[in-house]
XYZ file of C-alpha atoms in Angstrom:
454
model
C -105.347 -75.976 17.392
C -103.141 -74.610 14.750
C -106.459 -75.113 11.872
C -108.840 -73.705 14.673
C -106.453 -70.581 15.368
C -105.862 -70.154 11.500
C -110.062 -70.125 11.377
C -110.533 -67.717 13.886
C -107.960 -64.996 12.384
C -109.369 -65.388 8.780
C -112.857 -64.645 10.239
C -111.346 -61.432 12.280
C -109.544 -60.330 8.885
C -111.004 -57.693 6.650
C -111.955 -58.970 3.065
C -110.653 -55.803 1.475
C -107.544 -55.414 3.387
C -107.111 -59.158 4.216
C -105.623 -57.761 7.827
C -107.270 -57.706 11.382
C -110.754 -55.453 11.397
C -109.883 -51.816 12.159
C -112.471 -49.788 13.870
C -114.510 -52.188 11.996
C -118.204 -51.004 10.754
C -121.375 -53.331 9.735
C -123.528 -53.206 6.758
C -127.092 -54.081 7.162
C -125.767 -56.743 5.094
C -124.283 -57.619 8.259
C -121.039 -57.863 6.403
C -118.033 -56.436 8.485
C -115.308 -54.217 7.367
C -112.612 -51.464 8.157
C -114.050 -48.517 8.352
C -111.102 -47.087 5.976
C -111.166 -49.808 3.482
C -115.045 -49.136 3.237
C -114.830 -45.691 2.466
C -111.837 -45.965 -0.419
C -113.924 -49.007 -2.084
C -117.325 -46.241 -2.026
C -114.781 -43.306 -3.441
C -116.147 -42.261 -6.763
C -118.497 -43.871 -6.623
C -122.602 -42.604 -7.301
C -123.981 -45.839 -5.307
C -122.747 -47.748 -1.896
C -122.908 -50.895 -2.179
C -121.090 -53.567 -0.254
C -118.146 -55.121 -1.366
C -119.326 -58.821 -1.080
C -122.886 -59.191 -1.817
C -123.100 -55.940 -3.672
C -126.159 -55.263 -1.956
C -126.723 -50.790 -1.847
C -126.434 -49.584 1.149
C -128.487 -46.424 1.764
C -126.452 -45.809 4.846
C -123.402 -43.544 4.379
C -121.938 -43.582 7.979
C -121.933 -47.213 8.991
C -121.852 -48.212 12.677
C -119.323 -49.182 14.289
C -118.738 -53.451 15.099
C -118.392 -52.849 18.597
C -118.854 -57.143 19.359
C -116.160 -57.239 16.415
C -113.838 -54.834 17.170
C -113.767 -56.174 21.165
C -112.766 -59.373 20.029
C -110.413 -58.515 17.818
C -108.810 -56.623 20.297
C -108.976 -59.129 22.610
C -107.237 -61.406 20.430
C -104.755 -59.361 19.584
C -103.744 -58.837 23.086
C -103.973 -62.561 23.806
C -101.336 -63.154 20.925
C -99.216 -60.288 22.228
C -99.123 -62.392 25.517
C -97.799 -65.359 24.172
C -93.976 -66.778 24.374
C -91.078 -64.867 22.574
C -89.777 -67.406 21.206
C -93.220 -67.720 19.094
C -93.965 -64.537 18.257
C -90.419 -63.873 17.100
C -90.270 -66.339 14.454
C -94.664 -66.351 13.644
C -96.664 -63.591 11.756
C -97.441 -60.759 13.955
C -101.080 -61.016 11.861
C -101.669 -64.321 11.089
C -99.505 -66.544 13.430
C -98.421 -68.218 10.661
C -94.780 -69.279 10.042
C -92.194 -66.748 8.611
C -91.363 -68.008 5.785
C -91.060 -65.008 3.011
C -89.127 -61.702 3.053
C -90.891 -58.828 1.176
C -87.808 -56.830 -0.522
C -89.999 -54.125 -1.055
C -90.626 -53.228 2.691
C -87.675 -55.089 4.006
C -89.620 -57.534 5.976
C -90.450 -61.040 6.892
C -93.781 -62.217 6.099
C -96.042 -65.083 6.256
C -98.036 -67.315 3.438
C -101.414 -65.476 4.404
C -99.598 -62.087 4.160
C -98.320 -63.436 0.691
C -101.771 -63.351 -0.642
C -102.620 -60.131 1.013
C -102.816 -56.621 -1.026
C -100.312 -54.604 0.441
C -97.854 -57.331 -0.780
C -99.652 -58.644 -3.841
C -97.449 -57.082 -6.650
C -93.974 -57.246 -4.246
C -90.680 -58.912 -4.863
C -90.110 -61.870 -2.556
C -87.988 -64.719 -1.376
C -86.999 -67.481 1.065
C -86.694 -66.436 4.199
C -84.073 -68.274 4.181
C -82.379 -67.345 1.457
C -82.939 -63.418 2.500
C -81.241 -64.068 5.943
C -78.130 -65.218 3.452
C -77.534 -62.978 1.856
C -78.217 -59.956 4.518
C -75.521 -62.089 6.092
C -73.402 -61.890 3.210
C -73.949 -58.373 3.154
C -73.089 -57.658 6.825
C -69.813 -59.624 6.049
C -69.093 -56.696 3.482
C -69.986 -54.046 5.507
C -68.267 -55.586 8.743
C -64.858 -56.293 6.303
C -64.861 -52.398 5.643
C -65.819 -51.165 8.644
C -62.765 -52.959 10.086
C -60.353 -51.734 7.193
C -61.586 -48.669 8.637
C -61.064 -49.043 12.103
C -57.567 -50.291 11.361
C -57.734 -47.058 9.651
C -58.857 -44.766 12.367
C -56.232 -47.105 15.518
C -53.777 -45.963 12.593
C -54.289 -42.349 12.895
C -54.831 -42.569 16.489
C -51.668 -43.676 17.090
C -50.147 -40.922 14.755
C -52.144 -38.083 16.487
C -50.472 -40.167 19.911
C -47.293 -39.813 18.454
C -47.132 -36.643 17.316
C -48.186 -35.351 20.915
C -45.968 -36.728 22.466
C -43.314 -35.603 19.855
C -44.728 -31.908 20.282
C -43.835 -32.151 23.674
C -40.636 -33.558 22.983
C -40.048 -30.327 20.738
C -41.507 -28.037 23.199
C -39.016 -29.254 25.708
C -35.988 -29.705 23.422
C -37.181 -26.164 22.032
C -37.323 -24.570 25.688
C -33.985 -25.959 26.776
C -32.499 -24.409 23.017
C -34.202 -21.409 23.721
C -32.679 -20.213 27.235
C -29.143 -21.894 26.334
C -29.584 -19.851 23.362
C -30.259 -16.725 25.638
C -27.820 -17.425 28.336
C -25.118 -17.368 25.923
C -26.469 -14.244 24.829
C -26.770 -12.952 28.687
C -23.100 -14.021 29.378
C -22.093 -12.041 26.437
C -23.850 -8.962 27.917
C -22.888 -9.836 31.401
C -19.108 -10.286 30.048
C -19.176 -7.019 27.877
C -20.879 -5.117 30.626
C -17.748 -6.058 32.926
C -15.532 -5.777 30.243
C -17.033 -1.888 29.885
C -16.786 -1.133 33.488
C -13.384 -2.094 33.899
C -12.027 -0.030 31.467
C -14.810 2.805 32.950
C -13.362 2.081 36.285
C -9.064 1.904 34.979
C -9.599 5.403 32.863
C -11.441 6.767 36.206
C -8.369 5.524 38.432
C -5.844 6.945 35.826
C -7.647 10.171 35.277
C -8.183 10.336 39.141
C -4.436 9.420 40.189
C -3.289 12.047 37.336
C -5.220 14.947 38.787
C -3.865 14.060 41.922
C -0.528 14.425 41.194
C -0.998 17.760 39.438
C -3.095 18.756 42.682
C 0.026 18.233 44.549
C 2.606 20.097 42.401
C 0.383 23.402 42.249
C 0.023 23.029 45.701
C 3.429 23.086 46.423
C 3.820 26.001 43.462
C 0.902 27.530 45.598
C 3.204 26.980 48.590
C 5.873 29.145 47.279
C 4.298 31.683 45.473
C 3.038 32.779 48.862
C 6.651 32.566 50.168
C 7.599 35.047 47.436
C 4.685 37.057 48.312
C 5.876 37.421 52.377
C 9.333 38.290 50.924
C 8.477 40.765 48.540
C 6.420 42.449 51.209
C 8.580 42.543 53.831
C 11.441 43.691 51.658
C 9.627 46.465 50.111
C 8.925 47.746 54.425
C 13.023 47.507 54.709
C 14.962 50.946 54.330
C 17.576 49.724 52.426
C 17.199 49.090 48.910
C 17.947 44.813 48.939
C 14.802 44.979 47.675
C 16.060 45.613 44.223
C 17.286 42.216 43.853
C 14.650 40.239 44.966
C 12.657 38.411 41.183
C 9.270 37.515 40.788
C 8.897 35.893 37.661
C 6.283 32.872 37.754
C 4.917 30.530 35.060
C 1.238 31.301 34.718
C -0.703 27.426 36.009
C -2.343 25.534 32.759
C -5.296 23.669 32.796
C -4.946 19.749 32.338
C -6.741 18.739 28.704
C -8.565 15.611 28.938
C -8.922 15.218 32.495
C -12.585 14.527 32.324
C -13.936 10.870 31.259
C -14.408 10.907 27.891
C -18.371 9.669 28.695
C -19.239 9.751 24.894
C -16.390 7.139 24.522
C -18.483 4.933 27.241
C -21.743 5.481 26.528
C -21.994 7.248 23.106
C -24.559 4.683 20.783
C -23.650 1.855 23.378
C -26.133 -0.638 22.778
C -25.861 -0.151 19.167
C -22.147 -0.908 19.222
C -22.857 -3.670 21.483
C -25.062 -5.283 18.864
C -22.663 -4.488 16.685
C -20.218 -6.549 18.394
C -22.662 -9.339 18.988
C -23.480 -9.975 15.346
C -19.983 -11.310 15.063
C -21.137 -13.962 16.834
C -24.473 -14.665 15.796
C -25.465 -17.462 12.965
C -28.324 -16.133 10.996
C -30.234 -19.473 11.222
C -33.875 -20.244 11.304
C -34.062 -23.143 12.688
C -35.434 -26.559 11.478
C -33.149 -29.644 10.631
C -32.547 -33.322 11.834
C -29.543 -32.715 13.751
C -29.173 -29.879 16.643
C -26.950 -27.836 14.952
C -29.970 -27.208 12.486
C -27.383 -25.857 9.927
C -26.769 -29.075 7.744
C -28.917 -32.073 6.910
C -27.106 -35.582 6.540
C -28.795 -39.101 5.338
C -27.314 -40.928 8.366
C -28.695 -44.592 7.080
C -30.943 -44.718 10.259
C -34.616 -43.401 10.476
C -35.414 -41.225 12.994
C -38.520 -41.862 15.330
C -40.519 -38.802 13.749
C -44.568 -38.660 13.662
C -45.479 -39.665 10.254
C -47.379 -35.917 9.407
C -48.081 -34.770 5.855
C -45.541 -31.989 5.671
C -42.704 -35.093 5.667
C -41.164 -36.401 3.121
C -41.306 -40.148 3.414
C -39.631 -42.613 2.478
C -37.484 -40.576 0.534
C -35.305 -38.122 2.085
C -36.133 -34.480 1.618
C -36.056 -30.866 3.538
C -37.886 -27.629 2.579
C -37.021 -23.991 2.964
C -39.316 -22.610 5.858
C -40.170 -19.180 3.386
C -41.925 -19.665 0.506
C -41.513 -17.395 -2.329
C -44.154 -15.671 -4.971
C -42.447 -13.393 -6.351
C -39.428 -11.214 -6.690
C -35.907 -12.534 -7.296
C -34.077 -15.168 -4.509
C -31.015 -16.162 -4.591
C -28.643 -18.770 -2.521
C -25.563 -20.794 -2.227
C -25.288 -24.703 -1.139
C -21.989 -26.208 -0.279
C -22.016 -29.581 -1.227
C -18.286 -30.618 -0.895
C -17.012 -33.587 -2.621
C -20.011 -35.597 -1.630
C -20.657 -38.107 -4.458
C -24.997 -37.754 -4.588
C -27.090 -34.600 -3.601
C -30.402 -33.233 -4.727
C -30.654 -29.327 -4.761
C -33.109 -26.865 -6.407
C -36.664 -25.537 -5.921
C -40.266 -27.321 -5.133
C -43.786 -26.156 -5.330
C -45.648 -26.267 -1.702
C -47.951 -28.987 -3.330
C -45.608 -31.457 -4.354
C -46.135 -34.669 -2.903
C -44.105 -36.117 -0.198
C -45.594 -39.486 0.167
C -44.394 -42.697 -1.424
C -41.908 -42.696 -4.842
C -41.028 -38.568 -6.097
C -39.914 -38.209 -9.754
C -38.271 -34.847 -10.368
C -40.287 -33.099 -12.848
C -40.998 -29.593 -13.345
C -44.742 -30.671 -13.819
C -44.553 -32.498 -11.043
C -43.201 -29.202 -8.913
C -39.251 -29.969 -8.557
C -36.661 -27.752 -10.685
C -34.030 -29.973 -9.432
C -30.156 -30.613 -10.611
C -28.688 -33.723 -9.511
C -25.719 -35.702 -8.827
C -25.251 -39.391 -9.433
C -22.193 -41.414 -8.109
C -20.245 -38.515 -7.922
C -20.094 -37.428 -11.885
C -23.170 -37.994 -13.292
C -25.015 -34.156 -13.212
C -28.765 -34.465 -14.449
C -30.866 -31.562 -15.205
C -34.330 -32.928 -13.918
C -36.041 -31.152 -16.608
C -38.814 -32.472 -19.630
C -36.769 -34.445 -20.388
C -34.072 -34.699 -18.172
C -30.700 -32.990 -19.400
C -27.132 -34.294 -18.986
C -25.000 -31.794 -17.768
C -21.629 -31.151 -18.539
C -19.494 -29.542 -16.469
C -15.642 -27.980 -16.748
C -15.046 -27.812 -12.784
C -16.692 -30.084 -10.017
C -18.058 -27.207 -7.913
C -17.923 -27.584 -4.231
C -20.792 -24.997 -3.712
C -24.335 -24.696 -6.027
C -25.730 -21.481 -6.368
C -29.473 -21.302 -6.752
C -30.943 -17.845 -7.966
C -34.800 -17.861 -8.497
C -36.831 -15.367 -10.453
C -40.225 -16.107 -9.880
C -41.581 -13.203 -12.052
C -39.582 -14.614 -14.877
C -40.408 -17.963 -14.297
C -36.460 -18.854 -13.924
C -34.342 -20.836 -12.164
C -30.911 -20.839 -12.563
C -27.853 -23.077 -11.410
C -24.043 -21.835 -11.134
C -20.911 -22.414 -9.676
C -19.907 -18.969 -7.705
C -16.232 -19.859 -7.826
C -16.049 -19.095 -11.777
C -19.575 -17.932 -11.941
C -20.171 -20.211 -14.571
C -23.540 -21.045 -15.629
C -24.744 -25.128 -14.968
C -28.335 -24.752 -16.343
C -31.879 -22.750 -16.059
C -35.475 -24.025 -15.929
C -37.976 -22.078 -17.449
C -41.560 -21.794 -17.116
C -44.348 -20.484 -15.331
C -44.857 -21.081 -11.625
C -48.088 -20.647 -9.779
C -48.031 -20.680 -5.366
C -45.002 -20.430 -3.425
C -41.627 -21.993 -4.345
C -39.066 -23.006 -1.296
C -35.232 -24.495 -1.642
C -35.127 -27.942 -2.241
C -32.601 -30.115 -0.200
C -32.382 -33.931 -1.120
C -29.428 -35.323 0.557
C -27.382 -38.644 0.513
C -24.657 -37.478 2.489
C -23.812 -34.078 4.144
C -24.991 -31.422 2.626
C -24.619 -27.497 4.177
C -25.902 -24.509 3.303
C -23.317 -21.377 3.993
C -24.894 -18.047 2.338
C -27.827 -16.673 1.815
C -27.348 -14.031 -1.201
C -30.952 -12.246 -0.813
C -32.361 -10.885 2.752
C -34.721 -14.202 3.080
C -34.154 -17.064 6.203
C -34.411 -20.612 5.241
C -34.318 -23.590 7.026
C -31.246 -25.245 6.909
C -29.111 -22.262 5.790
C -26.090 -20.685 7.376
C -26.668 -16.927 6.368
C -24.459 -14.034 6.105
């Protein structure tokens, strides 16, 4: 069956082509072949002959095989009928076995298709051996494509966290915000008491004082008009009494400062309220580890924190929230009698991944303190510093126009060291700390993260 099948398809196959007749025309010859293969073997040429027998054909336009191209159709359709299992693993063409893969159109192939022109002068191979290493190759591709969905679960679960920890913030934030503001209210509400009581005392005083003078000219009113009766009435008697009688009066006085003193009350009010109420604000924009968001400590335990690319991790670090790009900046950093602490400047594009080595090329002008006397000037290359006094607070000052930055101790005002250079993008404070470190002044008009300004 197999021999009789394999018979029948090489008799339905083109010669040219070596595939099933299509739209197959006849020669009077009576050789068969597709009409498209016919017409590229007769291009450029001056005669037609056919491609067998070479026997001229006068005929340009060929009929068309009708008998031929029925039962190739029909067989076609009788093939396409068959089991799955059959045609999946047999020549579409030639029902033949697959046996070869063509690399150069990426496809199985039989023996007969082997020998045919469209894969004549192609690279192949075992089946076999092409399923292998396609295999091999999804192996790759499925090895990577899981290193990247590890990937991908990874930063899922980041984004995840970091939602949730924006609504953490958003709630901590709110709950800041209006104790923030009702301490602020009961200031108003207690200086607004405060205000009218002493309103409502110099309005009782004032009140109970004109009162009281009310009453005495009263009664002087009282007996002035006594005096008046008497003087009348002796000046209608015929005797002359009258001589004796007096009439000497003090003239009345107005009171001075009977009237509220209103400017006192409400002269610039709401300026001298503020006024009042800067004594007890902290200048602090807010950003730190602990609530307070004045001071940063290294507490030996890591907080539960998303994982985003502004953070420094795993080494501890904070950032001013102001950049700088020009102009000059200047600051103060108490750092106590802590034994470690990082302070100085960074670039925005410093990284904040994995190990950080304090360079100015790599965007740190940093001074630091190892095991509580060693002071290293993290320049190129690093400087030991010596210093006279142990200074309990680090002034910064920053000219960015200059490309300087300097360190001091304010209590002498003794110079510790300057980095020089050129900077390019914005610069921000620098906080590395090992233990508590606390920021208490802010020389120039600028808000930082972690500082305590004046």
């Amino acid at each position: 069956m197999a021999a009789a099948a394999s018979f029948l398809e090489e008799e339905l196959c083109c010669a040219v082509c070596s595939d099933f007749f299509k739209d197959p025309v006849v020669l009077k010859c009576s050789h068969s072949f597709c009409r498209v293969c016919l017409q590229k073997c007769w291009e450029g040429k001056s005669s037609q002959e056919c491609p067998l027998c070479r026997r001229k054909s006068s005929v340009t336009d060929p009929p068309v095989n009708i008998v031929l191209r029925n039962i190739v159709e029909s067989y076609l359709q009788q093939r396409s009928n068959e089991a799955p299992e059959k045609t999946e693993s047999r020549c579409s063409l030639h029902g033949e076995k697959l046996l070869l893969f063509c690399k150069n159109d990426l496809e199985p192939i039989c023996v007969v298709c082997q020998t045919a022109r469209k894969h004549r002068d192609h690279q192949l191979c075992p089946l076999e051996e092409a399923v292998l290493d396609k295999k091999a190759e999804l192996r790759r591709s499925l090895i990577t494509l899981k290193e990247k969905l590890k990937k991908f679960t990874k930063v899922k679960q980041e984004f995840e966290e970091t939602a949730k920890h924006i609504k953490s913030q958003s709630q901590h934030t709110e709950k800041k915000i209006k104790e923030e503001f009702e301490e602020l209210h009961q200031f108003l509400r207690e200086e607004e008491e405060a205000r009218l009581t002493t309103l409502r005392m110099e309005g009782m005083e004032k009140s109970e004082r004109m009162k009281e003078k009310i009453d005495n000219i009263s009664k002087q009113v009282s007996t002035l008009s006594e005096k008046i009766r008497d003087i009348e009435k002796a000046m209608g008697a015929e005797d002359v009494s009258f001589l004796k009688v007096g009439c000497s009066l003090q003239d009345p006085e107005l009171a001075s400062e009977a009237l509220i003193d209103v400017a006192k009350h409400l002269g610039s009010l709401k300026f001298r309220v503020w006024e009042k109420m800067l004594g007890t604000v902290q200048y602090t924009p807010w950003l730190s580890v602990f609530d307070d968001l004045t001071s940063v400590r290294d507490t030996g335990v890591k907080q539960q924190l998303p994982d985003n690319p502004e953070r420094f991790s795993p080494c501890v670090g904070v950032l001013g929230s102001e950049g700088f790009n020009s102009g000059k900046h200047s600051w103060e950093v108490e750092v106590g009698d802590t034994p470690e602490w990082d302070v100085g400047v960074a670039a925005e594009s410093v990284n904040r991944k994995g190990g950080i080595t304090y360079k100015p090329e790599n965007g740190f002008w940093v001074i630091v303190l190892k095991k509580g006397d060693v002071y290293t000037a993290c320049d190129s290359p690093p400087a030991l510093l010596s210093l006279k006094k142990t200074p309990q607070r680090i002034r910064v000052q920053l000219d960015y126009d200059r490309g300087e930055v300097s360190f001091s101790n304010p209590a002498d005002m003794s110079l510790i060291y300057t980095f020089k250079g050129t900077f390019t993008g914005s610069l921000f404070p620098f906080f590395s700390p090992l233990t508590l470190i606390s920021c208490l002044d802010c020389l120039a008009s600028t808000s930082l993260i972690i500082f305590f300004c004046h």
